[in-house]
PDB file as gemmi writes it, atoms N, CA and C in Angstrom:
CRYST1    1.000    1.000    1.000  90.00  90.00  90.00 P 1                      
ATOM      1  N   MET A   1       1.980 100.802  34.223  1.00  0.00           N  
ATOM      2  CA  MET A   1       1.796 102.047  34.906  1.00  0.00           C  
ATOM      3  C   MET A   1       0.779 102.932  34.189  1.00  0.00           C  
ATOM      4  N   SER A   2       0.708 102.826  32.907  1.00  0.00           N  
ATOM      5  CA  SER A   2      -0.241 103.660  32.178  1.00  0.00           C  
ATOM      6  C   SER A   2      -1.681 103.318  32.533  1.00  0.00           C  
ATOM      7  N   GLU A   3      -1.901 102.117  33.100  1.00  0.00           N  
ATOM      8  CA  GLU A   3      -3.233 101.688  33.523  1.00  0.00           C  
ATOM      9  C   GLU A   3      -3.499 102.066  34.981  1.00  0.00           C  
ATOM     10  N   LYS A   4      -2.590 102.838  35.564  1.00  0.00           N  
ATOM     11  CA  LYS A   4      -2.705 103.275  36.962  1.00  0.00           C  
ATOM     12  C   LYS A   4      -2.619 102.104  37.944  1.00  0.00           C  
ATOM     13  N   ALA A   5      -1.810 101.132  37.619  1.00  0.00           N  
ATOM     14  CA  ALA A   5      -1.621  99.964  38.484  1.00  0.00           C  
ATOM     15  C   ALA A   5      -0.979 100.382  39.802  1.00  0.00           C  
ATOM     16  N   ARG A   6      -1.361  99.695  40.874  1.00  0.00           N  
ATOM     17  CA  ARG A   6      -0.728  99.841  42.176  1.00  0.00           C  
ATOM     18  C   ARG A   6      -0.042  98.512  42.460  1.00  0.00           C  
ATOM     19  N   ILE A   7       1.232  98.547  42.744  1.00  0.00           N  
ATOM     20  CA  ILE A   7       2.019  97.333  42.935  1.00  0.00           C  
ATOM     21  C   ILE A   7       2.571  97.320  44.353  1.00  0.00           C  
ATOM     22  N   THR A   8       2.357  96.199  45.029  1.00  0.00           N  
ATOM     23  CA  THR A   8       2.885  96.030  46.373  1.00  0.00           C  
ATOM     24  C   THR A   8       3.979  94.978  46.312  1.00  0.00           C  
ATOM     25  N   VAL A   9       5.121  95.308  46.887  1.00  0.00           N  
ATOM     26  CA  VAL A   9       6.292  94.433  46.842  1.00  0.00           C  
ATOM     27  C   VAL A   9       6.615  93.968  48.253  1.00  0.00           C  
ATOM     28  N   TYR A  10       6.922  92.684  48.363  1.00  0.00           N  
ATOM     29  CA  TYR A  10       7.419  92.144  49.626  1.00  0.00           C  
ATOM     30  C   TYR A  10       8.519  91.153  49.308  1.00  0.00           C  
ATOM     31  N   ASP A  11       9.642  91.298  49.974  1.00  0.00           N  
ATOM     32  CA  ASP A  11      10.737  90.339  49.850  1.00  0.00           C  
ATOM     33  C   ASP A  11      11.352  90.172  51.234  1.00  0.00           C  
ATOM     34  N   PRO A  12      11.283  88.972  51.796  1.00  0.00           N  
ATOM     35  CA  PRO A  12      11.781  88.774  53.153  1.00  0.00           C  
ATOM     36  C   PRO A  12      13.296  88.889  53.282  1.00  0.00           C  
ATOM     37  N   GLN A  13      14.001  88.903  52.180  1.00  0.00           N  
ATOM     38  CA  GLN A  13      15.460  88.912  52.221  1.00  0.00           C  
ATOM     39  C   GLN A  13      16.091  90.222  51.740  1.00  0.00           C  
ATOM     40  N   VAL A  14      15.267  91.192  51.346  1.00  0.00           N  
ATOM     41  CA  VAL A  14      15.804  92.428  50.760  1.00  0.00           C  
ATOM     42  C   VAL A  14      15.254  93.630  51.521  1.00  0.00           C  
ATOM     43  N   THR A  15      16.112  94.583  51.823  1.00  0.00           N  
ATOM     44  CA  THR A  15      15.677  95.784  52.541  1.00  0.00           C  
ATOM     45  C   THR A  15      14.847  96.683  51.633  1.00  0.00           C  
ATOM     46  N   GLU A  16      14.054  97.543  52.250  1.00  0.00           N  
ATOM     47  CA  GLU A  16      13.242  98.483  51.486  1.00  0.00           C  
ATOM     48  C   GLU A  16      14.115  99.379  50.608  1.00  0.00           C  
ATOM     49  N   SER A  17      15.234  99.840  51.144  1.00  0.00           N  
ATOM     50  CA  SER A  17      16.112 100.706  50.351  1.00  0.00           C  
ATOM     51  C   SER A  17      16.682  99.967  49.144  1.00  0.00           C  
ATOM     52  N   GLN A  18      16.997  98.685  49.301  1.00  0.00           N  
ATOM     53  CA  GLN A  18      17.504  97.905  48.168  1.00  0.00           C  
ATOM     54  C   GLN A  18      16.417  97.695  47.121  1.00  0.00           C  
ATOM     55  N   ILE A  19      15.180  97.485  47.563  1.00  0.00           N  
ATOM     56  CA  ILE A  19      14.076  97.339  46.607  1.00  0.00           C  
ATOM     57  C   ILE A  19      13.949  98.601  45.768  1.00  0.00           C  
ATOM     58  N   TRP A  20      14.022  99.785  46.416  1.00  0.00           N  
ATOM     59  CA  TRP A  20      13.934 101.040  45.651  1.00  0.00           C  
ATOM     60  C   TRP A  20      15.110 101.187  44.688  1.00  0.00           C  
ATOM     61  N   LEU A  21      16.289 100.777  45.104  1.00  0.00           N  
ATOM     62  CA  LEU A  21      17.436 100.816  44.189  1.00  0.00           C  
ATOM     63  C   LEU A  21      17.198  99.921  42.980  1.00  0.00           C  
ATOM     64  N   ASP A  22      16.656  98.741  43.215  1.00  0.00           N  
ATOM     65  CA  ASP A  22      16.363  97.821  42.119  1.00  0.00           C  
ATOM     66  C   ASP A  22      15.295  98.396  41.186  1.00  0.00           C  
ATOM     67  N   LEU A  23      14.254  99.004  41.762  1.00  0.00           N  
ATOM     68  CA  LEU A  23      13.169  99.561  40.945  1.00  0.00           C  
ATOM     69  C   LEU A  23      13.619 100.753  40.105  1.00  0.00           C  
ATOM     70  N   THR A  24      14.638 101.450  40.571  1.00  0.00           N  
ATOM     71  CA  THR A  24      15.113 102.633  39.852  1.00  0.00           C  
ATOM     72  C   THR A  24      16.410 102.379  39.096  1.00  0.00           C  
ATOM     73  N   ASP A  25      16.762 101.128  38.944  1.00  0.00           N  
ATOM     74  CA  ASP A  25      18.002 100.763  38.248  1.00  0.00           C  
ATOM     75  C   ASP A  25      19.187 101.540  38.828  1.00  0.00           C  
ATOM     76  N   TYR A  26      19.266 101.479  40.158  1.00  0.00           N  
ATOM     77  CA  TYR A  26      20.331 102.146  40.919  1.00  0.00           C  
ATOM     78  C   TYR A  26      20.429 103.636  40.614  1.00  0.00           C  
ATOM     79  N   GLY A  27      19.266 104.286  40.515  1.00  0.00           N  
ATOM     80  CA  GLY A  27      19.221 105.730  40.330  1.00  0.00           C  
ATOM     81  C   GLY A  27      19.159 106.183  38.889  1.00  0.00           C  
ATOM     82  N   ALA A  28      19.257 105.276  37.935  1.00  0.00           N  
ATOM     83  CA  ALA A  28      19.194 105.645  36.517  1.00  0.00           C  
ATOM     84  C   ALA A  28      17.792 106.112  36.123  1.00  0.00           C  
ATOM     85  N   VAL A  29      16.777 105.603  36.837  1.00  0.00           N  
ATOM     86  CA  VAL A  29      15.385 105.988  36.606  1.00  0.00           C  
ATOM     87  C   VAL A  29      14.939 106.793  37.821  1.00  0.00           C  
ATOM     88  N   PRO A  30      14.367 107.974  37.625  1.00  0.00           N  
ATOM     89  CA  PRO A  30      13.926 108.757  38.790  1.00  0.00           C  
ATOM     90  C   PRO A  30      12.844 108.023  39.583  1.00  0.00           C  
ATOM     91  N   ALA A  31      12.948 108.052  40.892  1.00  0.00           N  
ATOM     92  CA  ALA A  31      12.002 107.338  41.754  1.00  0.00           C  
ATOM     93  C   ALA A  31      10.670 108.066  41.878  1.00  0.00           C  
ATOM     94  N   GLU A  32      10.673 109.382  41.849  1.00  0.00           N  
ATOM     95  CA  GLU A  32       9.451 110.145  42.116  1.00  0.00           C  
ATOM     96  C   GLU A  32       8.270 109.774  41.218  1.00  0.00           C  
ATOM     97  N   PRO A  33       8.446 109.580  39.914  1.00  0.00           N  
ATOM     98  CA  PRO A  33       7.278 109.224  39.091  1.00  0.00           C  
ATOM     99  C   PRO A  33       6.700 107.832  39.397  1.00  0.00           C  
ATOM    100  N   ILE A  34       7.518 106.922  39.903  1.00  0.00           N  
ATOM    101  CA  ILE A  34       6.998 105.569  40.150  1.00  0.00           C  
ATOM    102  C   ILE A  34       6.548 105.358  41.592  1.00  0.00           C  
ATOM    103  N   LYS A  35       7.019 106.182  42.522  1.00  0.00           N  
ATOM    104  CA  LYS A  35       6.684 105.984  43.944  1.00  0.00           C  
ATOM    105  C   LYS A  35       5.183 105.911  44.217  1.00  0.00           C  
ATOM    106  N   PRO A  36       4.340 106.709  43.569  1.00  0.00           N  
ATOM    107  CA  PRO A  36       2.906 106.604  43.853  1.00  0.00           C  
ATOM    108  C   PRO A  36       2.301 105.251  43.458  1.00  0.00           C  
ATOM    109  N   HIS A  37       2.982 104.499  42.624  1.00  0.00           N  
ATOM    110  CA  HIS A  37       2.463 103.226  42.132  1.00  0.00           C  
ATOM    111  C   HIS A  37       2.949 102.025  42.944  1.00  0.00           C  
ATOM    112  N   PHE A  38       3.949 102.224  43.821  1.00  0.00           N  
ATOM    113  CA  PHE A  38       4.561 101.121  44.558  1.00  0.00           C  
ATOM    114  C   PHE A  38       4.411 101.289  46.062  1.00  0.00           C  
ATOM    115  N   THR A  39       4.149 100.182  46.721  1.00  0.00           N  
ATOM    116  CA  THR A  39       4.151 100.111  48.181  1.00  0.00           C  
ATOM    117  C   THR A  39       5.051  98.949  48.556  1.00  0.00           C  
ATOM    118  N   ILE A  40       5.882  99.153  49.564  1.00  0.00           N  
ATOM    119  CA  ILE A  40       6.738  98.084  50.068  1.00  0.00           C  
ATOM    120  C   ILE A  40       6.098  97.576  51.361  1.00  0.00           C  
ATOM    121  N   SER A  41       5.775  96.284  51.415  1.00  0.00           N  
ATOM    122  CA  SER A  41       5.116  95.693  52.582  1.00  0.00           C  
ATOM    123  C   SER A  41       6.113  95.027  53.505  1.00  0.00           C  
ATOM    124  N   LYS A  42       5.695  94.875  54.764  1.00  0.00           N  
ATOM    125  CA  LYS A  42       6.530  94.242  55.784  1.00  0.00           C  
ATOM    126  C   LYS A  42       6.256  92.746  55.913  1.00  0.00           C  
ATOM    127  N   SER A  43       5.188  92.251  55.250  1.00  0.00           N  
ATOM    128  CA  SER A  43       4.880  90.815  55.315  1.00  0.00           C  
ATOM    129  C   SER A  43       4.141  90.395  54.047  1.00  0.00           C  
ATOM    130  N   ALA A  44       4.139  89.112  53.798  1.00  0.00           N  
ATOM    131  CA  ALA A  44       3.445  88.585  52.624  1.00  0.00           C  
ATOM    132  C   ALA A  44       1.938  88.805  52.749  1.00  0.00           C  
ATOM    133  N   LEU A  45       1.387  88.569  53.932  1.00  0.00           N  
ATOM    134  CA  LEU A  45      -0.054  88.760  54.112  1.00  0.00           C  
ATOM    135  C   LEU A  45      -0.449  90.222  53.949  1.00  0.00           C  
ATOM    136  N   GLU A  46       0.384  91.120  54.441  1.00  0.00           N  
ATOM    137  CA  GLU A  46       0.123  92.550  54.254  1.00  0.00           C  
ATOM    138  C   GLU A  46       0.139  92.896  52.763  1.00  0.00           C  
ATOM    139  N   ALA A  47       1.048  92.300  52.020  1.00  0.00           N  
ATOM    140  CA  ALA A  47       1.139  92.572  50.580  1.00  0.00           C  
ATOM    141  C   ALA A  47      -0.087  92.068  49.829  1.00  0.00           C  
ATOM    142  N   CYS A  48      -0.733  91.027  50.345  1.00  0.00           N  
ATOM    143  CA  CYS A  48      -1.918  90.454  49.694  1.00  0.00           C  
ATOM    144  C   CYS A  48      -3.191  91.246  49.962  1.00  0.00           C  
ATOM    145  N   LYS A  49      -3.176  92.065  51.008  1.00  0.00           N  
ATOM    146  CA  LYS A  49      -4.396  92.774  51.416  1.00  0.00           C  
ATOM    147  C   LYS A  49      -4.940  93.633  50.282  1.00  0.00           C  
ATOM    148  N   ASP A  50      -6.210  93.414  49.957  1.00  0.00           N  
ATOM    149  CA  ASP A  50      -6.951  94.162  48.930  1.00  0.00           C  
ATOM    150  C   ASP A  50      -6.373  93.997  47.523  1.00  0.00           C  
ATOM    151  N   ALA A  51      -5.574  92.968  47.300  1.00  0.00           N  
ATOM    152  CA  ALA A  51      -4.989  92.739  45.975  1.00  0.00           C  
ATOM    153  C   ALA A  51      -6.031  92.172  45.013  1.00  0.00           C  
ATOM    154  N   GLU A  52      -5.912  92.525  43.772  1.00  0.00           N  
ATOM    155  CA  GLU A  52      -6.749  91.926  42.726  1.00  0.00           C  
ATOM    156  C   GLU A  52      -6.044  90.732  42.095  1.00  0.00           C  
ATOM    157  N   ALA A  53      -4.728  90.672  42.276  1.00  0.00           N  
ATOM    158  CA  ALA A  53      -3.926  89.555  41.771  1.00  0.00           C  
ATOM    159  C   ALA A  53      -2.690  89.430  42.647  1.00  0.00           C  
ATOM    160  N   ILE A  54      -2.163  88.214  42.736  1.00  0.00           N  
ATOM    161  CA  ILE A  54      -0.947  87.960  43.502  1.00  0.00           C  
ATOM    162  C   ILE A  54       0.032  87.221  42.605  1.00  0.00           C  
ATOM    163  N   VAL A  55       1.254  87.730  42.545  1.00  0.00           N  
ATOM    164  CA  VAL A  55       2.307  87.092  41.760  1.00  0.00           C  
ATOM    165  C   VAL A  55       3.455  86.791  42.715  1.00  0.00           C  
ATOM    166  N   VAL A  56       3.850  85.536  42.777  1.00  0.00           N  
ATOM    167  CA  VAL A  56       4.974  85.130  43.616  1.00  0.00           C  
ATOM    168  C   VAL A  56       6.099  84.706  42.688  1.00  0.00           C  
ATOM    169  N   CYS A  57       7.212  85.408  42.794  1.00  0.00           N  
ATOM    170  CA  CYS A  57       8.362  85.143  41.908  1.00  0.00           C  
ATOM    171  C   CYS A  57       9.594  84.834  42.753  1.00  0.00           C  
ATOM    172  N   THR A  58       9.486  83.817  43.564  1.00  0.00           N  
ATOM    173  CA  THR A  58      10.589  83.439  44.438  1.00  0.00           C  
ATOM    174  C   THR A  58      10.391  82.004  44.910  1.00  0.00           C  
ATOM    175  N   GLU A  59      11.422  81.450  45.479  1.00  0.00           N  
ATOM    176  CA  GLU A  59      11.335  80.111  46.054  1.00  0.00           C  
ATOM    177  C   GLU A  59      11.571  80.128  47.556  1.00  0.00           C  
ATOM    178  N   TRP A  60      11.476  81.294  48.207  1.00  0.00           N  
ATOM    179  CA  TRP A  60      11.709  81.366  49.647  1.00  0.00           C  
ATOM    180  C   TRP A  60      10.709  80.478  50.367  1.00  0.00           C  
ATOM    181  N   ASP A  61      11.189  79.770  51.386  1.00  0.00           N  
ATOM    182  CA  ASP A  61      10.339  78.851  52.146  1.00  0.00           C  
ATOM    183  C   ASP A  61       9.127  79.545  52.754  1.00  0.00           C  
ATOM    184  N   GLU A  62       9.272  80.809  53.116  1.00  0.00           N  
ATOM    185  CA  GLU A  62       8.152  81.552  53.702  1.00  0.00           C  
ATOM    186  C   GLU A  62       6.902  81.468  52.825  1.00  0.00           C  
ATOM    187  N   PHE A  63       7.083  81.510  51.517  1.00  0.00           N  
ATOM    188  CA  PHE A  63       5.944  81.483  50.602  1.00  0.00           C  
ATOM    189  C   PHE A  63       5.391  80.072  50.426  1.00  0.00           C  
ATOM    190  N   LYS A  64       6.234  79.081  50.579  1.00  0.00           N  
ATOM    191  CA  LYS A  64       5.777  77.693  50.509  1.00  0.00           C  
ATOM    192  C   LYS A  64       4.920  77.348  51.716  1.00  0.00           C  
ATOM    193  N   GLN A  65       5.192  77.995  52.841  1.00  0.00           N  
ATOM    194  CA  GLN A  65       4.502  77.691  54.081  1.00  0.00           C  
ATOM    195  C   GLN A  65       3.399  78.693  54.411  1.00  0.00           C  
ATOM    196  N   LEU A  66       3.156  79.650  53.555  1.00  0.00           N  
ATOM    197  CA  LEU A  66       2.155  80.683  53.797  1.00  0.00           C  
ATOM    198  C   LEU A  66       0.751  80.089  53.837  1.00  0.00           C  
ATOM    199  N   ASP A  67      -0.061  80.584  54.723  1.00  0.00           N  
ATOM    200  CA  ASP A  67      -1.462  80.165  54.808  1.00  0.00           C  
ATOM    201  C   ASP A  67      -2.226  80.899  53.703  1.00  0.00           C  
ATOM    202  N   TRP A  68      -2.303  80.280  52.540  1.00  0.00           N  
ATOM    203  CA  TRP A  68      -2.907  80.932  51.374  1.00  0.00           C  
ATOM    204  C   TRP A  68      -4.403  81.147  51.556  1.00  0.00           C  
ATOM    205  N   GLN A  69      -5.057  80.330  52.363  1.00  0.00           N  
ATOM    206  CA  GLN A  69      -6.477  80.560  52.630  1.00  0.00           C  
ATOM    207  C   GLN A  69      -6.666  81.862  53.409  1.00  0.00           C  
ATOM    208  N   GLN A  70      -5.777  82.143  54.335  1.00  0.00           N  
ATOM    209  CA  GLN A  70      -5.843  83.391  55.081  1.00  0.00           C  
ATOM    210  C   GLN A  70      -5.591  84.571  54.140  1.00  0.00           C  
ATOM    211  N   SER A  71      -4.603  84.451  53.257  1.00  0.00           N  
ATOM    212  CA  SER A  71      -4.325  85.542  52.327  1.00  0.00           C  
ATOM    213  C   SER A  71      -5.469  85.713  51.337  1.00  0.00           C  
ATOM    214  N   GLU A  72      -6.129  84.623  50.978  1.00  0.00           N  
ATOM    215  CA  GLU A  72      -7.254  84.687  50.049  1.00  0.00           C  
ATOM    216  C   GLU A  72      -8.392  85.511  50.625  1.00  0.00           C  
ATOM    217  N   SER A  73      -8.600  85.444  51.924  1.00  0.00           N  
ATOM    218  CA  SER A  73      -9.685  86.200  52.549  1.00  0.00           C  
ATOM    219  C   SER A  73      -9.410  87.690  52.555  1.00  0.00           C  
ATOM    220  N   SER A  74      -8.147  88.097  52.366  1.00  0.00           N  
ATOM    221  CA  SER A  74      -7.833  89.533  52.365  1.00  0.00           C  
ATOM    222  C   SER A  74      -7.729  90.106  50.951  1.00  0.00           C  
ATOM    223  N   VAL A  75      -7.831  89.246  49.951  1.00  0.00           N  
ATOM    224  CA  VAL A  75      -7.747  89.713  48.557  1.00  0.00           C  
ATOM    225  C   VAL A  75      -9.027  90.440  48.207  1.00  0.00           C  
ATOM    226  N   GLY A  76      -8.860  91.595  47.530  1.00  0.00           N  
ATOM    227  CA  GLY A  76     -10.000  92.451  47.206  1.00  0.00           C  
ATOM    228  C   GLY A  76     -10.874  91.968  46.118  1.00  0.00           C  
TER     229      GLY A  76                                                      
END                                                                             
């Protein structure tokens, strides 16, 4: 965060509200300081748009079947 990173999160199995709970350690960490650095996406391809790097930390089938060439064309 000190480098002004922008992080986009997408998880096909977790709601946006649950992602925020996870990011704030269930309210132990205030959300307001980190909110400008995080975006929650509705799809994997949307999350890849204008990205400088992509990190996939899951085994969901959606990511195994993703058209990575299409996502590559949207990477910044």
